[in-house]
Tab-separated table of C-alpha atoms in Angstrom:
chain	number	residue	atom	x	y	z
A	95	MET	CA	9.765	-78.368	-29.292
A	96	ALA	CA	7.778	-75.850	-31.796
A	97	PHE	CA	3.960	-74.470	-31.093
A	98	ARG	CA	3.697	-75.706	-28.278
A	99	ARG	CA	2.476	-74.148	-25.192
A	100	ARG	CA	4.639	-73.731	-22.046
A	101	THR	CA	3.985	-73.041	-18.723
A	102	LYS	CA	7.402	-72.358	-17.951
A	103	SER	CA	9.214	-69.194	-18.943
A	104	TYR	CA	13.011	-69.281	-19.699
A	105	PRO	CA	15.511	-66.221	-19.441
A	106	LEU	CA	15.538	-64.710	-22.995
A	107	PHE	CA	18.565	-66.019	-25.254
A	108	SER	CA	19.353	-69.070	-22.575
A	109	GLN	CA	20.660	-71.901	-23.040
A	110	GLU	CA	17.206	-73.802	-22.449
A	111	PHE	CA	15.171	-71.057	-24.186
A	112	VAL	CA	17.238	-71.356	-27.504
A	113	ILE	CA	16.647	-75.399	-26.791
A	114	HIS	CA	13.100	-74.778	-26.123
A	115	ASN	CA	12.071	-72.410	-29.184
A	116	HIS	CA	14.600	-73.724	-31.960
A	117	ALA	CA	12.151	-74.528	-34.166
A	118	ASP	CA	10.339	-71.204	-33.752
A	119	ILE	CA	12.959	-69.280	-34.265
A	120	GLY	CA	13.774	-70.883	-37.087
A	121	PHE	CA	10.073	-70.463	-38.731
A	122	CYS	CA	10.419	-66.623	-37.890
A	123	LEU	CA	13.502	-66.131	-39.790
A	124	VAL	CA	11.915	-68.024	-42.635
A	125	LEU	CA	8.902	-65.788	-42.083
A	126	CYS	CA	11.309	-62.727	-42.723
A	127	VAL	CA	12.650	-64.238	-46.064
A	128	LEU	CA	9.238	-65.052	-47.452
A	129	ILE	CA	8.281	-61.264	-46.579
A	130	GLY	CA	11.449	-60.219	-48.384
A	131	LEU	CA	9.162	-61.454	-51.781
A	132	MET	CA	6.805	-58.605	-51.367
A	133	PHE	CA	9.203	-55.655	-51.738
A	134	GLU	CA	11.009	-55.457	-55.180
A	135	VAL	CA	14.128	-53.480	-53.164
A	136	THR	CA	14.452	-57.411	-50.788
A	137	ALA	CA	12.458	-59.808	-53.500
A	138	LYS	CA	16.016	-60.081	-55.020
A	139	THR	CA	17.671	-61.155	-51.986
A	140	ALA	CA	14.667	-63.093	-50.897
A	141	PHE	CA	14.851	-65.972	-54.065
A	142	LEU	CA	18.582	-66.071	-52.862
A	143	PHE	CA	17.396	-68.267	-50.262
A	144	ILE	CA	14.698	-69.589	-52.143
A	145	LEU	CA	15.725	-70.742	-55.280
A	146	PRO	CA	18.242	-72.648	-57.269
A	147	GLN	CA	20.732	-70.292	-58.311
A	148	TYR	CA	23.028	-70.456	-60.961
A	149	ASN	CA	20.383	-71.221	-64.300
A	150	VAL	CA	21.859	-71.844	-68.051
A	151	SER	CA	20.315	-72.030	-70.673
A	152	VAL	CA	20.750	-74.784	-73.177
A	153	PRO	CA	19.407	-74.640	-76.495
A	154	ALA	CA	17.162	-78.233	-77.514
A	155	ALA	CA	16.080	-79.463	-80.442
A	156	ASP	CA	12.428	-77.926	-80.063
A	157	SER	CA	13.080	-75.035	-77.585
A	158	GLU	CA	16.065	-73.808	-74.894
A	159	THR	CA	15.971	-76.082	-71.578
A	160	VAL	CA	16.851	-74.546	-68.562
A	161	HIS	CA	19.791	-76.159	-66.619
A	162	TYR	CA	21.475	-75.411	-63.164
A	163	HIS	CA	25.401	-75.832	-62.233
A	164	TYR	CA	26.522	-75.841	-58.845
A	165	GLY	CA	28.740	-72.604	-56.536
A	166	PRO	CA	29.357	-70.653	-53.792
A	167	LYS	CA	25.959	-69.210	-53.818
A	168	ASP	CA	23.900	-72.799	-53.061
A	169	LEU	CA	25.142	-72.327	-49.337
A	170	VAL	CA	22.434	-70.084	-48.917
A	171	THR	CA	19.969	-72.018	-50.170
A	172	ILE	CA	21.222	-74.983	-48.396
A	173	LEU	CA	21.083	-72.675	-45.456
A	174	PHE	CA	17.772	-71.604	-45.424
A	175	TYR	CA	16.291	-74.818	-46.128
A	176	ILE	CA	18.235	-76.224	-43.011
A	177	PHE	CA	15.469	-74.267	-41.187
A	178	ILE	CA	12.832	-75.486	-42.946
A	179	THR	CA	14.142	-78.635	-42.325
A	180	ILE	CA	14.280	-77.714	-38.806
A	181	ILE	CA	10.915	-76.888	-38.465
A	182	LEU	CA	9.532	-79.849	-39.885
A	183	HIS	CA	11.588	-81.912	-37.664
A	184	ALA	CA	9.656	-79.856	-34.997
A	185	VAL	CA	6.204	-80.384	-36.630
A	186	VAL	CA	6.518	-84.130	-36.611
A	187	GLN	CA	8.154	-84.651	-33.303
A	188	GLU	CA	5.425	-82.729	-31.145
A	189	TYR	CA	2.315	-83.949	-33.778
A	190	ILE	CA	3.137	-87.253	-34.235
A	191	LEU	CA	6.231	-89.032	-32.559
A	192	ASP	CA	5.048	-87.695	-28.906
A	193	LYS	CA	1.665	-88.711	-28.877
A	194	ILE	CA	2.703	-92.395	-29.946
A	195	SER	CA	5.479	-92.589	-27.605
A	196	LYS	CA	3.004	-91.449	-24.620
A	197	ARG	CA	0.709	-95.000	-24.991
A	198	LEU	CA	3.442	-96.661	-25.246
A	199	HIS	CA	5.579	-96.124	-22.369
A	200	LEU	CA	8.977	-96.227	-23.163
A	201	SER	CA	12.263	-95.826	-21.185
A	202	LYS	CA	14.486	-93.108	-21.765
A	203	VAL	CA	16.892	-95.095	-23.982
A	204	LYS	CA	13.820	-96.638	-26.066
A	205	HIS	CA	11.981	-93.371	-26.178
A	206	SER	CA	15.453	-91.116	-27.596
A	207	LYS	CA	15.387	-94.974	-30.127
A	208	PHE	CA	12.441	-94.434	-31.090
A	209	ASN	CA	12.439	-90.661	-31.308
A	210	GLU	CA	15.274	-91.381	-33.876
A	211	SER	CA	13.989	-94.008	-35.737
A	212	GLY	CA	10.372	-91.942	-36.334
A	213	GLN	CA	12.019	-89.291	-37.679
A	214	LEU	CA	14.093	-91.085	-40.025
A	215	VAL	CA	11.087	-93.223	-41.251
A	216	VAL	CA	9.497	-89.799	-42.678
A	217	PHE	CA	13.196	-88.574	-44.002
A	218	HIS	CA	13.715	-92.118	-45.537
A	219	LEU	CA	9.832	-92.330	-47.008
A	220	SER	CA	9.905	-88.933	-48.232
A	221	SER	CA	13.322	-89.423	-49.988
A	222	VAL	CA	12.687	-92.475	-51.862
A	223	VAL	CA	9.365	-91.668	-53.399
A	224	TRP	CA	11.074	-88.159	-54.860
A	225	CYS	CA	14.161	-90.308	-55.872
A	226	PHE	CA	12.606	-93.041	-57.416
A	227	TYR	CA	10.264	-89.985	-59.415
A	228	VAL	CA	13.728	-88.294	-60.326
A	229	VAL	CA	14.976	-91.054	-61.736
A	230	LEU	CA	11.839	-92.489	-63.580
A	231	THR	CA	11.561	-89.048	-65.074
A	232	GLU	CA	14.941	-88.279	-66.016
A	233	GLY	CA	15.423	-92.222	-67.816
A	234	TYR	CA	18.421	-93.084	-65.725
A	235	LEU	CA	16.410	-96.953	-65.038
A	236	THR	CA	16.188	-96.773	-68.477
A	237	ASN	CA	19.208	-96.523	-69.581
A	238	PRO	CA	22.058	-97.644	-67.065
A	239	ARG	CA	24.752	-96.193	-69.213
A	240	SER	CA	23.557	-92.683	-68.830
A	241	LEU	CA	25.185	-93.157	-65.096
A	242	TRP	CA	29.039	-92.599	-66.960
A	243	GLU	CA	28.175	-91.312	-70.909
A	244	ASP	CA	28.346	-87.617	-71.613
A	245	TYR	CA	31.172	-87.196	-68.249
A	246	PRO	CA	31.004	-84.701	-66.561
A	247	HIS	CA	27.385	-84.178	-65.820
A	248	VAL	CA	27.872	-80.707	-64.875
A	249	TYR	CA	24.240	-79.095	-66.158
A	250	LEU	CA	21.689	-80.701	-63.998
A	251	SER	CA	17.921	-80.349	-64.388
A	252	PHE	CA	15.922	-78.014	-61.531
A	253	GLN	CA	14.436	-81.426	-60.253
A	254	VAL	CA	18.286	-83.301	-59.920
A	255	LYS	CA	20.013	-79.674	-58.392
A	256	PHE	CA	17.192	-79.062	-55.499
A	257	PHE	CA	16.682	-82.468	-55.006
A	258	TYR	CA	20.833	-82.274	-53.876
A	259	LEU	CA	20.288	-79.214	-51.605
A	260	CYS	CA	17.887	-80.524	-49.718
A	261	GLN	CA	19.669	-83.875	-48.915
A	262	LEU	CA	22.403	-81.587	-47.671
A	263	ALA	CA	20.514	-79.541	-45.750
A	264	TYR	CA	18.579	-82.157	-43.928
A	265	TRP	CA	21.893	-84.107	-42.940
A	266	LEU	CA	23.267	-80.545	-41.748
A	267	HIS	CA	20.438	-80.174	-39.926
A	268	ALA	CA	20.870	-83.072	-38.092
A	269	LEU	CA	24.280	-81.840	-36.495
A	270	PRO	CA	22.111	-79.216	-34.522
A	271	GLU	CA	19.655	-81.487	-33.460
A	272	LEU	CA	21.843	-83.771	-31.618
A	273	TYR	CA	22.203	-80.735	-29.246
A	274	PHE	CA	18.646	-79.238	-29.493
A	275	GLN	CA	17.262	-82.933	-28.765
A	276	LYS	CA	19.698	-83.647	-25.906
A	277	VAL	CA	20.770	-86.801	-26.939
A	278	ARG	CA	22.548	-88.579	-24.984
A	279	LYS	CA	26.603	-88.594	-24.866
A	280	GLU	CA	26.699	-92.551	-25.560
A	281	GLU	CA	24.392	-92.073	-28.320
A	282	ILE	CA	26.119	-89.498	-30.593
A	283	PRO	CA	29.329	-90.762	-31.552
A	284	ARG	CA	26.914	-93.642	-33.343
A	285	GLN	CA	24.567	-90.746	-34.538
A	286	LEU	CA	27.754	-88.562	-36.016
A	287	GLN	CA	29.209	-91.423	-38.092
A	288	TYR	CA	26.344	-92.327	-40.266
A	289	ILE	CA	25.388	-88.025	-40.917
A	290	CYS	CA	29.186	-87.557	-41.636
A	291	LEU	CA	29.103	-90.687	-44.201
A	292	TYR	CA	25.800	-89.286	-45.921
A	293	LEU	CA	26.987	-85.883	-45.815
A	294	VAL	CA	30.660	-87.123	-47.198
A	295	HIS	CA	28.652	-89.280	-50.132
A	296	ILE	CA	26.307	-86.779	-51.500
A	297	ALA	CA	28.549	-83.625	-51.321
A	298	GLY	CA	31.502	-85.935	-52.867
A	299	ALA	CA	28.913	-86.895	-55.811
A	300	TYR	CA	27.687	-83.180	-56.074
A	301	LEU	CA	30.375	-81.667	-56.162
A	302	LEU	CA	32.456	-84.586	-58.422
A	303	ASN	CA	29.609	-84.055	-61.039
A	304	LEU	CA	28.619	-87.811	-60.812
A	305	SER	CA	24.499	-87.056	-59.433
A	306	ARG	CA	23.248	-89.437	-61.837
A	307	LEU	CA	25.279	-92.189	-59.962
A	308	GLY	CA	24.637	-90.607	-56.999
A	309	LEU	CA	21.146	-90.863	-57.032
A	310	ILE	CA	20.648	-94.580	-57.294
A	311	LEU	CA	22.722	-95.380	-54.949
A	312	LEU	CA	20.756	-93.180	-52.654
A	313	LEU	CA	17.605	-95.132	-53.587
A	314	LEU	CA	19.237	-98.073	-52.699
A	315	GLN	CA	20.681	-97.039	-49.402
A	316	TYR	CA	17.787	-95.024	-48.325
A	317	SER	CA	15.216	-97.979	-49.069
A	318	THR	CA	17.168	-100.458	-47.248
A	319	GLU	CA	17.291	-97.441	-44.146
A	320	PHE	CA	13.708	-97.143	-44.011
A	321	LEU	CA	13.444	-100.890	-43.674
A	322	PHE	CA	15.481	-100.875	-40.756
A	323	HIS	CA	14.088	-98.304	-38.729
A	324	MET	CA	10.552	-99.408	-39.875
A	325	ALA	CA	11.379	-102.674	-37.901
A	326	ARG	CA	12.670	-100.687	-34.877
A	327	LEU	CA	9.417	-99.001	-34.771
A	328	PHE	CA	7.230	-102.383	-34.465
A	329	TYR	CA	9.889	-103.454	-32.277
A	330	PHE	CA	9.576	-100.800	-29.456
A	331	ALA	CA	5.289	-101.236	-30.467
A	332	ASP	CA	5.773	-105.043	-29.368
A	333	GLU	CA	9.334	-106.848	-28.810
A	334	ASN	CA	7.884	-110.151	-29.863
A	335	ASN	CA	7.821	-108.778	-33.665
A	336	GLU	CA	10.895	-109.316	-34.951
A	337	LYS	CA	9.810	-110.584	-38.726
A	338	LEU	CA	10.760	-107.235	-40.378
A	339	PHE	CA	14.540	-107.614	-38.859
A	340	ASN	CA	14.355	-110.812	-40.788
A	341	ALA	CA	13.579	-108.930	-43.783
A	342	TRP	CA	15.858	-106.131	-43.540
A	343	ALA	CA	18.914	-108.537	-42.941
A	344	ALA	CA	18.239	-110.231	-45.657
A	345	VAL	CA	18.049	-106.973	-48.000
A	346	PHE	CA	20.959	-105.222	-46.334
A	347	GLY	CA	23.262	-107.811	-48.109
A	348	VAL	CA	21.897	-107.284	-51.299
A	349	THR	CA	21.743	-103.612	-51.023
A	350	ARG	CA	26.105	-103.935	-50.496
A	351	LEU	CA	25.970	-106.342	-53.077
A	352	PHE	CA	24.032	-103.901	-55.941
A	353	ILE	CA	25.946	-100.129	-54.517
A	354	LEU	CA	29.341	-102.406	-54.922
A	355	THR	CA	28.686	-103.498	-58.568
A	356	LEU	CA	27.049	-99.976	-59.901
A	357	ALA	CA	30.096	-97.928	-58.451
A	358	VAL	CA	32.697	-100.471	-59.871
A	359	LEU	CA	30.491	-100.869	-63.159
A	360	ALA	CA	30.236	-96.522	-63.353
A	361	ILE	CA	33.566	-95.097	-62.155
A	362	GLY	CA	35.807	-98.268	-62.922
A	363	PHE	CA	34.781	-99.561	-66.548
A	364	GLY	CA	32.567	-96.579	-67.377
A	365	LEU	CA	34.156	-93.643	-66.715
A	366	ALA	CA	37.682	-95.290	-67.434
A	367	ARG	CA	36.450	-95.771	-70.891
A	368	MET	CA	35.762	-92.535	-71.849
A	369	GLU	CA	38.078	-90.619	-74.115
A	370	ASN	CA	38.020	-87.174	-72.113
A	371	GLN	CA	40.475	-88.117	-69.087
A	372	ALA	CA	42.142	-84.476	-68.164
A	373	PHE	CA	41.470	-83.300	-64.574
A	374	ASP	CA	40.006	-79.986	-65.340
A	375	PRO	CA	38.625	-78.709	-62.337
A	376	GLU	CA	36.889	-75.520	-64.200
A	377	LYS	CA	35.264	-77.502	-66.259
A	378	GLY	CA	34.267	-79.910	-63.841
A	379	ASN	CA	36.261	-83.138	-64.867
A	380	PHE	CA	37.562	-85.355	-62.529
A	381	ASN	CA	38.116	-88.416	-64.790
A	382	THR	CA	41.532	-89.244	-63.821
A	383	LEU	CA	42.686	-92.643	-62.940
A	384	LEU	CA	43.294	-91.051	-59.407
A	385	CYS	CA	40.722	-89.529	-59.079
A	386	ARG	CA	38.452	-92.609	-60.126
A	387	LEU	CA	40.388	-94.873	-57.222
A	388	CYS	CA	39.540	-92.521	-54.454
A	389	MET	CA	36.176	-92.668	-55.279
A	390	LEU	CA	36.018	-96.454	-55.878
A	391	LEU	CA	38.140	-96.830	-52.147
A	392	LEU	CA	35.530	-94.409	-50.294
A	393	VAL	CA	32.413	-96.457	-51.894
A	394	CYS	CA	34.545	-99.861	-51.182
A	395	ALA	CA	35.064	-99.035	-47.608
A	396	ALA	CA	31.946	-97.070	-46.707
A	397	GLN	CA	30.016	-100.789	-47.823
A	398	ALA	CA	32.984	-103.028	-45.897
A	399	TRP	CA	32.678	-101.140	-42.583
A	400	LEU	CA	28.455	-101.031	-42.812
A	401	MET	CA	29.097	-104.433	-43.606
A	402	TRP	CA	31.308	-105.613	-40.678
A	403	ARG	CA	29.049	-103.432	-38.529
A	404	PHE	CA	26.035	-105.501	-39.844
A	405	ILE	CA	28.015	-108.603	-38.735
A	406	HIS	CA	29.114	-107.853	-35.332
A	407	SER	CA	25.703	-106.854	-34.610
A	408	GLN	CA	23.797	-109.999	-35.902
A	409	LEU	CA	26.514	-112.021	-33.861
A	410	ARG	CA	26.202	-110.256	-31.136
A	411	HIS	CA	22.535	-110.820	-31.026
A	412	TRP	CA	22.527	-114.398	-31.779
A	413	ARG	CA	25.200	-115.611	-28.862
A	414	GLU	CA	22.152	-113.270	-26.264
A	415	TYR	CA	19.574	-115.307	-27.957
A	416	TRP	CA	21.723	-119.005	-27.291
A	417	ASN	CA	22.550	-117.694	-24.039
A	418	GLU	CA	19.096	-117.178	-22.931
A	419	GLN	CA	17.905	-120.359	-24.324
A	420	SER	CA	20.999	-122.590	-22.895
A	421	ALA	CA	20.168	-120.545	-19.621
A	422	LYS	CA	16.192	-121.604	-20.150
A	423	ARG	CA	17.691	-125.482	-20.083
A	424	ARG	CA	19.805	-125.160	-17.210
A	425	VAL	CA	17.117	-124.087	-14.495
A	426	PRO	CA	16.128	-127.497	-12.636
A	427	ALA	CA	12.868	-127.872	-12.277
A	428	ALA	CA	11.470	-127.213	-8.783
A	429	PRO	CA	12.197	-130.735	-6.645
A	430	ARG	CA	8.572	-131.404	-4.692
A	431	LEU	CA	8.591	-131.655	-1.069
A	432	PRO	CA	7.730	-134.891	0.667
A	433	ALA	CA	4.321	-134.472	2.615
A	434	ARG	CA	4.532	-133.457	6.293
A	435	LEU	CA	2.902	-136.235	8.525
A	436	ILE	CA	0.832	-133.695	10.998
A	437	LYS	CA	0.732	-135.591	14.414
A	438	ARG	CA	-2.860	-134.421	15.660
A	439	GLU	CA	-3.618	-134.438	19.335
A	440	SER	CA	-6.516	-136.896	20.621
A	441	GLY	CA	-9.940	-135.783	19.602
A	442	TYR	CA	-10.826	-133.284	16.710
A	443	HIS	CA	-10.450	-129.278	15.868
A	444	GLU	CA	-13.209	-127.118	15.834
A	445	ASN	CA	-12.266	-123.444	15.043
A	446	GLY	CA	-8.878	-123.896	16.241
A	447	VAL	CA	-9.302	-125.577	19.844
A	448	VAL	CA	-8.898	-129.044	20.352
A	449	LYS	CA	-12.081	-130.607	21.675
A	450	ALA	CA	-12.509	-134.157	23.464
A	451	GLU	CA	-14.073	-137.054	22.171
A	452	ASN	CA	-17.303	-136.004	24.337
A	453	GLY	CA	-16.978	-132.586	23.559
A	454	THR	CA	-15.777	-131.098	25.717
A	455	SER	CA	-12.441	-128.750	25.660
A	456	PRO	CA	-9.446	-130.896	27.604
A	457	ARG	CA	-8.359	-129.128	30.963
A	458	THR	CA	-4.863	-128.371	31.339
A	459	LYS	CA	-2.947	-129.724	34.121
A	460	LYS	CA	-2.092	-127.832	37.190
A	461	LEU	CA	0.778	-127.463	38.217
A	462	LYS	CA	1.507	-128.879	42.485
A	463	SER	CA	3.106	-125.917	43.872
A	464	PRO	CA	6.227	-127.580	45.750
């Protein structure tokens, strides 16, 4: 982990060296970019890494407002924030999660899941707060028709574009973290599934100019995921604490319903009634019947898959619970053994020695030799 004093040294640029020092290496690269801001020759290149590109001045009623659109230079900005995310990941791991896990004394399997949930709780909480602020200030909650009106939404405000760039950077950074954190082989397919799902949906909303709808759907999804990983953390602290899991189970189905309803309302009905329904990638217009069907199919397939996994896991947990209950009922009570009658010799016992009635020890009979 980053910033930790180590007594053991590894060969330079070896596999173990990169794993144990990946955050420090990322910090050095970020520092080089920040130092580039100090010089006029390199300042322009440094701004390419730090700030969103493709800004356009759009005339407004009183003055001009600056908006942004996407382009190939966004990959450079995303790369820079991937290193920022790696550094923050290491800070949260060392200064928060490692200290808590030492007190809990978890097994290897639970320790890996605890680290995963701890990182995602921090990310989902910050993303929910940030996304809610963006949606509220942009007015998407008060005016739901803005989700499909004036499509294509080519020009984005600074906070909307920066939010999408940071989201893509986080989920892209999660791929090398599987190697850096030495995630078990059994856990890699499951984590790759939801990482790729997030990348496909976020990149699709960003590139297809459906950023407004994407913000609302991310807000709903991240709220549910925050509740789930928070419930897992409480469960690892106390295995009898499962109240948050019940709350998450209730919210999960409602969230799936809301996401499907919004997607069908915005894409299936809202965009279908727009006049401009021509395929024009240069202008960012993807409002055609085929594109709308593909979008809806992707969203519906993802929600159906998540719902199937949820039902499968709930049935498995209920089956395990009822098997435990039935096993407890089948165990018969231990029968009481009848008390044995102990035949005592004549006299009484004192210190393990049989005493005669007159207080003298009984003498053993001598056998006569033949």
